[in-house]
Amino acid sequence: MQKEMVALLPRLRRFALAMTRSEADADDLVQATCERAIANLEKWEPGTRLDSWMYRIAQNLQRNVIRQSKRRESHLSVVEATAASHSDGETAVMSQMALKDVAAHIDRLPEEQRVILLLVVAEGRRYRDVAEILDLPIGTVTSRLARARDTLRQCLEGTEP
Amino acid sequence: MSGKPTFEDLSVFVDGEQADMAGPVHPDMVSDAAIAARLAEIGSVDGLVRAHYRGEADRPVPDRLVAAIHSGFEKRRARHGGGVWTASWLPIAASLLIAVFGLAGAFYVAEQRAQTQIAAYEARWKAGQKALEVALQDALETRASGTEVSFASGEADIRGSISPTRTYRSRTGHWCREFSEIVESGGVREHRRGLACREDKGGWQRLETTISGNPGFRLTR
């Protein structure tokens, strides 16, 4: 169990980073998550995924942090001026996008979309699992994911030469 | 199905999450150039997102997080568990208790005999405990991980082996070793895993034993 948890750290950190966007905050969150998980090990049901359970703990902790600090960043600037100028769906150019541009665009997504993007697209999870981890209705997962993809699509298109 | 699928419909379709064939996106629609283009765009976005996150998972994890896990588990071990009784002796202790109660029932009939028998159980129990303890100390103090120390005590009807499996230093600077052991006693063969740490004054203290995957014993102080 101890080993599994250590092995999970890189992915847990990535998940935390998707929520906090700050490496220091992400590491604090990961540490708090591990401590809470270890203190509550008997609540983990053997046979279920340890990573999902820990993601859920991280998500709850982070939600409390946000509630406490009452700071919710404004994500209004997400799409910026690029949305207007999308061409007619030629995709080849998009693959030329440098990864660092993608990183910047992902970074600008609202936290709740970014996390879903990570879980579904990068980790290949089913909507149902994601809904359970984040304690959201499946419909919300579906629409947030679509919005994230749509935003990225437009942003990437907009930065074409 | 009528009307053009929305972007969200396509997003759901790409993930294979559309409930059935009668959903808003029909595989035939893929021949529609505009829809095909959108699907391809989603594919490109996904590819970039995946590449981005793949990089993030490869970043090295700070030591303090690994340390937090190890110390968390250590604290937990210190908190849970009970007393000086080792799990290894629970079956024997239990049979001893049964013997005590059983014999107490027959106390009036054969007090002398009972006393003798209890003494015999105790002697066996101690001898077994000693054999196991000697093997444990020997294995942890002198053997490399992966090597095995066998032990047997005819008097105690106990035999088995202990092999250290992993060695590390705890946060408090103590050497700790995980080990696996096989103990056969009274016709029962058990596979166990355990953890022991070396005390400052020398000697290994068994902190935890798991019997066939179930928590057996944990030391509290």
Coordinates of C-alpha atoms in Angstrom, one line a residue:
Chain A
M1 CA 0.0 0.0 0.0
Q2 CA 2.8 2.3 1.0
K3 CA 4.6 1.5 -2.3
E4 CA 1.5 1.9 -4.3
M5 CA 1.0 5.4 -2.9
V6 CA 4.5 6.4 -3.7
A7 CA 4.1 5.1 -7.2
L8 CA 1.0 7.2 -7.5
L9 CA 2.7 10.5 -6.6
P10 CA 3.6 11.7 -10.1
R11 CA 0.0 11.4 -11.2
L12 CA -1.4 12.7 -8.0
R13 CA 0.8 15.7 -8.4
R14 CA -0.3 16.3 -11.9
F15 CA -3.9 16.1 -10.8
A16 CA -3.2 18.6 -8.0
L17 CA -1.4 20.9 -10.4
A18 CA -4.4 20.9 -12.7
M19 CA -6.5 22.1 -9.8
T20 CA -4.1 24.6 -8.2
R21 CA -1.9 25.7 -11.1
S22 CA 0.9 26.5 -8.6
E23 CA 3.5 23.9 -8.0
A24 CA 3.9 24.8 -4.4
D25 CA 0.2 24.7 -3.8
A26 CA 0.0 21.4 -5.7
D27 CA 2.7 19.8 -3.5
D28 CA 1.0 21.0 -0.3
L29 CA -2.2 19.5 -1.6
V30 CA -0.6 16.2 -2.4
Q31 CA 1.0 16.0 1.0
A32 CA -2.3 16.8 2.7
T33 CA -4.0 14.2 0.5
C34 CA -1.5 11.5 1.4
E35 CA -1.7 12.3 5.1
R36 CA -5.5 12.2 5.1
A37 CA -5.5 9.0 3.0
I38 CA -3.1 7.2 5.4
A39 CA -5.1 8.3 8.4
N40 CA -8.3 7.0 6.8
L41 CA -6.9 3.9 5.2
E42 CA -9.7 1.8 6.6
K43 CA -12.2 3.8 4.6
W44 CA -10.6 2.8 1.3
E45 CA -12.5 -0.2 -0.1
P46 CA -10.0 -2.8 -1.2
G47 CA -10.7 -3.8 -4.8
T48 CA -11.5 -0.3 -5.8
R49 CA -8.9 2.0 -7.4
L50 CA -6.6 3.6 -5.0
D51 CA -5.9 6.5 -7.4
S52 CA -9.6 7.4 -7.8
W53 CA -10.0 7.4 -4.0
M54 CA -7.0 9.7 -3.5
Y55 CA -8.1 12.0 -6.3
R56 CA -11.4 12.3 -4.5
I57 CA -9.7 13.2 -1.3
A58 CA -7.5 15.8 -3.1
Q59 CA -10.6 17.2 -4.8
N60 CA -12.4 17.5 -1.4
L61 CA -9.4 19.1 0.3
Q62 CA -9.0 21.6 -2.6
R63 CA -12.7 22.4 -2.6
N64 CA -12.4 23.3 1.1
V65 CA -9.4 25.5 0.5
I66 CA -11.2 27.4 -2.2
R67 CA -14.3 27.8 0.0
Q68 CA -12.1 29.0 2.9
S69 CA -10.2 31.6 0.9
K70 CA -13.2 32.6 -1.0
R71 CA -11.0 33.4 -3.9
R72 CA -12.3 32.1 -7.2
E73 CA -10.3 33.4 -10.1
S74 CA -12.2 34.9 -12.9
H75 CA -11.9 32.9 -16.0
L76 CA -13.5 35.4 -18.2
S77 CA -10.4 36.1 -20.3
V78 CA -10.1 32.5 -21.4
V79 CA -11.1 32.7 -25.0
E80 CA -9.7 36.2 -25.5
A81 CA -9.8 37.7 -28.9
T82 CA -9.0 34.6 -30.8
A83 CA -12.5 33.1 -30.8
A84 CA -13.6 35.3 -33.7
S85 CA -11.1 34.2 -36.2
H86 CA -11.6 30.5 -36.8
S87 CA -11.0 29.1 -40.2
D88 CA -13.0 26.3 -41.7
G89 CA -11.6 23.4 -39.8
E90 CA -8.3 22.6 -41.4
T91 CA -6.6 20.6 -38.8
A92 CA -3.2 19.9 -40.2
V93 CA -1.9 23.3 -39.0
M94 CA -2.9 22.6 -35.5
S95 CA -0.5 19.8 -35.1
Q96 CA 2.3 22.2 -35.7
M97 CA 1.4 24.0 -32.5
A98 CA 4.2 24.1 -30.1
L99 CA 3.5 22.2 -26.9
K100 CA 4.2 25.3 -24.8
D101 CA 1.4 27.1 -26.5
V102 CA -0.9 24.3 -25.6
A103 CA 0.3 24.4 -22.0
A104 CA -0.5 28.1 -21.9
H105 CA -4.0 27.6 -23.3
I106 CA -4.7 24.6 -20.9
D107 CA -3.5 26.8 -18.1
R108 CA -6.0 29.4 -18.9
L109 CA -8.9 27.1 -18.8
P110 CA -11.1 27.2 -15.7
E111 CA -9.9 24.8 -13.1
E112 CA -13.1 22.7 -13.3
Q113 CA -12.6 22.1 -17.0
R114 CA -8.9 21.5 -16.8
V115 CA -9.3 18.7 -14.3
I116 CA -11.9 16.9 -16.5
L117 CA -9.7 17.3 -19.5
L118 CA -6.9 15.6 -17.6
L119 CA -9.0 12.8 -16.4
V120 CA -10.8 12.0 -19.6
V121 CA -8.3 12.8 -22.3
A122 CA -4.9 12.2 -20.7
E123 CA -6.0 9.4 -18.3
G124 CA -8.6 7.8 -20.5
R125 CA -11.3 7.6 -17.8
R126 CA -14.9 7.0 -18.4
Y127 CA -17.3 10.0 -17.8
R128 CA -18.9 7.9 -15.0
D129 CA -15.6 7.6 -13.1
V130 CA -14.8 11.2 -13.4
A131 CA -18.3 12.2 -12.2
E132 CA -17.7 10.1 -9.2
I133 CA -14.2 11.4 -8.4
L134 CA -15.3 15.0 -8.7
D135 CA -18.8 14.5 -7.3
L136 CA -20.5 16.0 -10.2
P137 CA -23.4 14.8 -12.4
I138 CA -22.3 13.2 -15.7
G139 CA -24.0 15.9 -17.7
T140 CA -21.8 18.5 -16.1
V141 CA -18.7 16.4 -16.9
T142 CA -19.9 16.1 -20.5
S143 CA -20.5 19.8 -21.0
R144 CA -17.4 21.0 -19.3
L145 CA -15.2 18.7 -21.3
A146 CA -16.8 19.8 -24.5
R147 CA -16.3 23.4 -23.5
A148 CA -12.7 22.8 -22.7
R149 CA -12.1 21.1 -26.1
D150 CA -13.9 23.8 -27.9
T151 CA -12.0 26.5 -26.3
L152 CA -8.7 24.8 -27.0
R153 CA -9.7 24.2 -30.6
Q154 CA -10.5 27.9 -31.1
C155 CA -7.4 29.1 -29.3
L156 CA -5.1 26.9 -31.2
E157 CA -6.8 27.8 -34.5
G158 CA -6.5 31.5 -33.6
T159 CA -2.8 31.3 -33.1
E160 CA -2.1 29.9 -36.5
P161 CA 0.2 31.9 -38.6
Chain B
M1 CA -31.9 11.8 -36.0
S2 CA -32.5 15.2 -37.3
G3 CA -30.3 18.3 -37.2
K4 CA -26.6 18.7 -37.0
P5 CA -24.9 17.4 -34.0
T6 CA -23.5 20.0 -31.6
F7 CA -19.9 20.2 -30.7
E8 CA -20.7 18.6 -27.4
D9 CA -22.3 15.7 -29.2
L10 CA -19.1 15.2 -31.2
S11 CA -17.0 15.4 -28.0
V12 CA -19.1 12.7 -26.4
F13 CA -18.9 10.6 -29.6
V14 CA -15.1 10.8 -29.7
D15 CA -15.0 9.4 -26.2
G16 CA -17.2 6.5 -27.0
E17 CA -19.6 7.8 -24.4
Q18 CA -22.6 8.1 -26.7
A19 CA -25.3 5.9 -25.2
D20 CA -26.2 4.0 -28.4
M21 CA -26.3 4.1 -32.2
A22 CA -29.5 6.1 -32.0
G23 CA -27.5 9.0 -30.4
P24 CA -27.1 12.4 -32.1
V25 CA -23.9 11.3 -34.0
H26 CA -24.4 8.5 -36.4
P27 CA -21.2 6.8 -37.8
D28 CA -22.5 7.7 -41.3
M29 CA -22.2 11.4 -40.5
V30 CA -18.4 11.0 -40.6
S31 CA -18.7 11.3 -44.3
D32 CA -20.0 14.8 -43.9
A33 CA -16.9 17.0 -44.5
A34 CA -17.7 19.6 -41.8
I35 CA -18.3 16.9 -39.2
A36 CA -15.3 15.0 -40.2
A37 CA -13.2 18.2 -39.9
R38 CA -14.6 18.9 -36.4
L39 CA -13.8 15.3 -35.3
A40 CA -10.3 15.6 -36.6
E41 CA -9.9 18.9 -34.7
I42 CA -10.9 17.2 -31.5
G43 CA -8.4 14.5 -32.3
S44 CA -5.7 17.0 -32.7
V45 CA -6.6 18.9 -29.5
D46 CA -6.6 15.6 -27.6
G47 CA -3.3 14.6 -29.0
L48 CA -1.7 17.8 -27.8
V49 CA -3.4 17.6 -24.4
R50 CA -2.1 14.1 -24.0
A51 CA 1.4 15.1 -25.0
H52 CA 1.3 18.0 -22.5
Y53 CA 0.1 15.9 -19.6
R54 CA 2.5 13.0 -20.4
G55 CA 5.3 15.5 -19.8
E56 CA 3.9 16.6 -16.5
A57 CA 3.8 13.1 -15.1
D58 CA 7.4 12.6 -15.9
R59 CA 8.6 15.4 -13.7
P60 CA 10.5 14.3 -10.6
V61 CA 8.6 14.1 -7.3
P62 CA 10.0 16.1 -4.4
D63 CA 11.5 14.0 -1.7
R64 CA 9.4 15.5 0.9
L65 CA 6.3 14.0 -0.5
V66 CA 7.8 10.5 -0.5
A67 CA 9.0 11.2 3.1
A68 CA 5.5 12.3 4.0
I69 CA 4.0 9.0 3.0
H70 CA 6.6 6.9 4.8
S71 CA 6.3 8.9 8.0
G72 CA 2.5 8.9 7.7
F73 CA 2.6 5.1 7.6
E74 CA 5.1 5.0 10.5
K75 CA 2.9 7.2 12.7
R76 CA -0.1 5.1 11.8
R77 CA 1.7 1.9 12.8
A78 CA 2.6 3.5 16.1
R79 CA -1.0 4.6 16.7
H80 CA -2.7 1.4 15.8
G81 CA -2.3 -2.1 17.1
G82 CA -2.1 -3.5 20.6
G83 CA 0.4 -4.5 23.2
V84 CA 3.4 -6.7 23.3
W85 CA 1.6 -9.8 22.0
T86 CA 2.9 -10.7 18.7
A87 CA 0.4 -11.9 16.1
S88 CA 2.7 -14.8 15.5
W89 CA 1.6 -16.0 18.9
L90 CA -2.0 -15.3 18.6
P91 CA -3.0 -18.8 17.4
I92 CA -0.8 -20.4 20.1
A93 CA -2.0 -17.9 22.7
A94 CA -5.5 -18.6 21.7
S95 CA -5.0 -22.3 22.1
L96 CA -3.4 -21.7 25.4
L97 CA -6.4 -19.8 26.5
I98 CA -8.7 -22.5 25.3
A99 CA -6.6 -24.9 27.1
V100 CA -6.8 -22.8 30.2
F101 CA -10.6 -22.5 30.1
G102 CA -11.1 -26.1 29.1
L103 CA -8.9 -27.3 31.8
A104 CA -10.4 -25.0 34.3
G105 CA -13.7 -26.8 33.7
A106 CA -12.0 -30.1 34.5
F107 CA -10.3 -28.4 37.4
Y108 CA -12.0 -30.3 40.2
V109 CA -11.5 -33.5 38.4
A110 CA -7.9 -33.3 37.5
E111 CA -6.3 -30.2 38.9
Q112 CA -2.8 -31.7 38.9
R113 CA -3.0 -32.9 35.4
A114 CA -4.3 -29.5 34.3
Q115 CA -1.5 -27.7 35.9
T116 CA 1.0 -29.9 34.2
Q117 CA -0.6 -29.4 30.9
I118 CA -0.7 -25.6 31.2
A119 CA 2.9 -25.6 32.1
A120 CA 3.6 -27.7 29.1
Y121 CA 1.7 -25.3 26.8
E122 CA 3.6 -22.4 28.3
A123 CA 6.9 -24.1 27.9
R124 CA 6.0 -24.9 24.3
W125 CA 4.8 -21.3 23.7
K126 CA 8.0 -19.9 25.1
A127 CA 10.2 -22.3 23.2
G128 CA 8.4 -21.5 19.9
Q129 CA 8.6 -17.8 20.6
K130 CA 12.3 -18.1 21.2
A131 CA 13.0 -20.0 18.1
L132 CA 11.1 -17.5 16.0
E133 CA 12.8 -14.6 17.7
V134 CA 16.3 -16.0 17.3
A135 CA 15.6 -16.6 13.6
L136 CA 14.2 -13.1 13.2
Q137 CA 17.2 -11.4 14.8
D138 CA 19.6 -13.5 12.8
A139 CA 17.8 -12.9 9.5
L140 CA 17.5 -9.1 10.0
E141 CA 20.9 -8.6 11.5
T142 CA 23.0 -10.7 9.3
R143 CA 21.2 -11.6 6.1
A144 CA 20.9 -9.7 2.8
S145 CA 17.5 -9.2 1.4
G146 CA 16.3 -12.2 -0.5
T147 CA 18.2 -14.8 1.6
E148 CA 16.4 -17.1 3.9
V149 CA 16.9 -18.2 7.5
S150 CA 15.1 -21.5 8.4
F151 CA 14.2 -22.4 11.9
A152 CA 12.6 -25.3 13.6
S153 CA 11.8 -26.4 17.2
G154 CA 10.6 -29.9 17.7
E155 CA 9.7 -29.1 21.3
A156 CA 7.4 -26.2 20.3
D157 CA 6.1 -27.9 17.1
I158 CA 7.0 -24.9 15.1
R159 CA 9.1 -24.5 12.0
G160 CA 9.5 -22.1 9.1
S161 CA 11.7 -19.5 7.5
I162 CA 12.3 -15.8 7.5
S163 CA 13.6 -13.7 4.5
P164 CA 14.3 -10.0 4.6
T165 CA 12.8 -8.4 1.5
R166 CA 13.6 -4.7 1.7
T167 CA 15.7 -2.4 3.8
Y168 CA 15.4 1.3 4.3
R169 CA 16.0 4.1 6.8
S170 CA 13.1 5.6 8.6
R171 CA 12.6 9.3 9.0
T172 CA 13.8 9.0 12.6
G173 CA 17.0 7.5 11.3
H174 CA 16.3 3.9 12.3
W175 CA 17.0 1.0 10.0
C176 CA 13.9 -0.8 9.1
R177 CA 13.4 -4.0 7.2
E178 CA 10.5 -5.7 5.7
F179 CA 10.5 -9.4 5.7
S180 CA 8.4 -12.4 4.7
E181 CA 8.0 -15.4 6.9
I182 CA 6.5 -18.8 6.7
V183 CA 5.4 -20.3 10.0
E184 CA 4.1 -23.8 10.3
S185 CA 2.7 -24.8 13.7
G186 CA 0.1 -27.3 14.7
G187 CA -0.3 -28.4 11.1
V188 CA -1.2 -24.9 10.0
R189 CA 1.0 -23.1 7.5
E190 CA 0.9 -19.3 7.4
H191 CA 2.5 -16.9 5.0
R192 CA 3.2 -13.6 6.7
R193 CA 4.8 -10.3 5.9
G194 CA 6.2 -8.1 8.5
L195 CA 8.1 -5.0 9.3
A196 CA 10.8 -4.5 12.0
C197 CA 13.0 -1.6 13.0
R198 CA 16.4 -1.7 14.7
E199 CA 16.5 -0.2 18.1
D200 CA 19.2 2.2 19.2
K201 CA 20.5 -0.3 21.8
G202 CA 20.6 -3.0 19.1
G203 CA 18.1 -5.7 18.4
W204 CA 15.2 -5.7 16.0
Q205 CA 11.7 -4.8 17.2
R206 CA 8.8 -6.4 15.2
L207 CA 6.4 -3.6 14.4
E208 CA 3.9 -5.2 12.2
T209 CA 2.9 -8.6 10.9
T210 CA 0.4 -9.3 8.2
I211 CA -1.0 -12.8 8.0
S212 CA -2.0 -13.9 4.5
G213 CA -2.7 -10.3 3.6
N214 CA -4.7 -9.5 6.8
P215 CA -3.4 -7.2 9.4
G216 CA -2.3 -9.4 12.3
F217 CA -0.3 -7.5 14.7
R218 CA 0.9 -3.9 15.2
L219 CA 3.1 -2.6 18.0
T220 CA 2.0 0.4 20.1
R221 CA 4.1 2.0 22.6

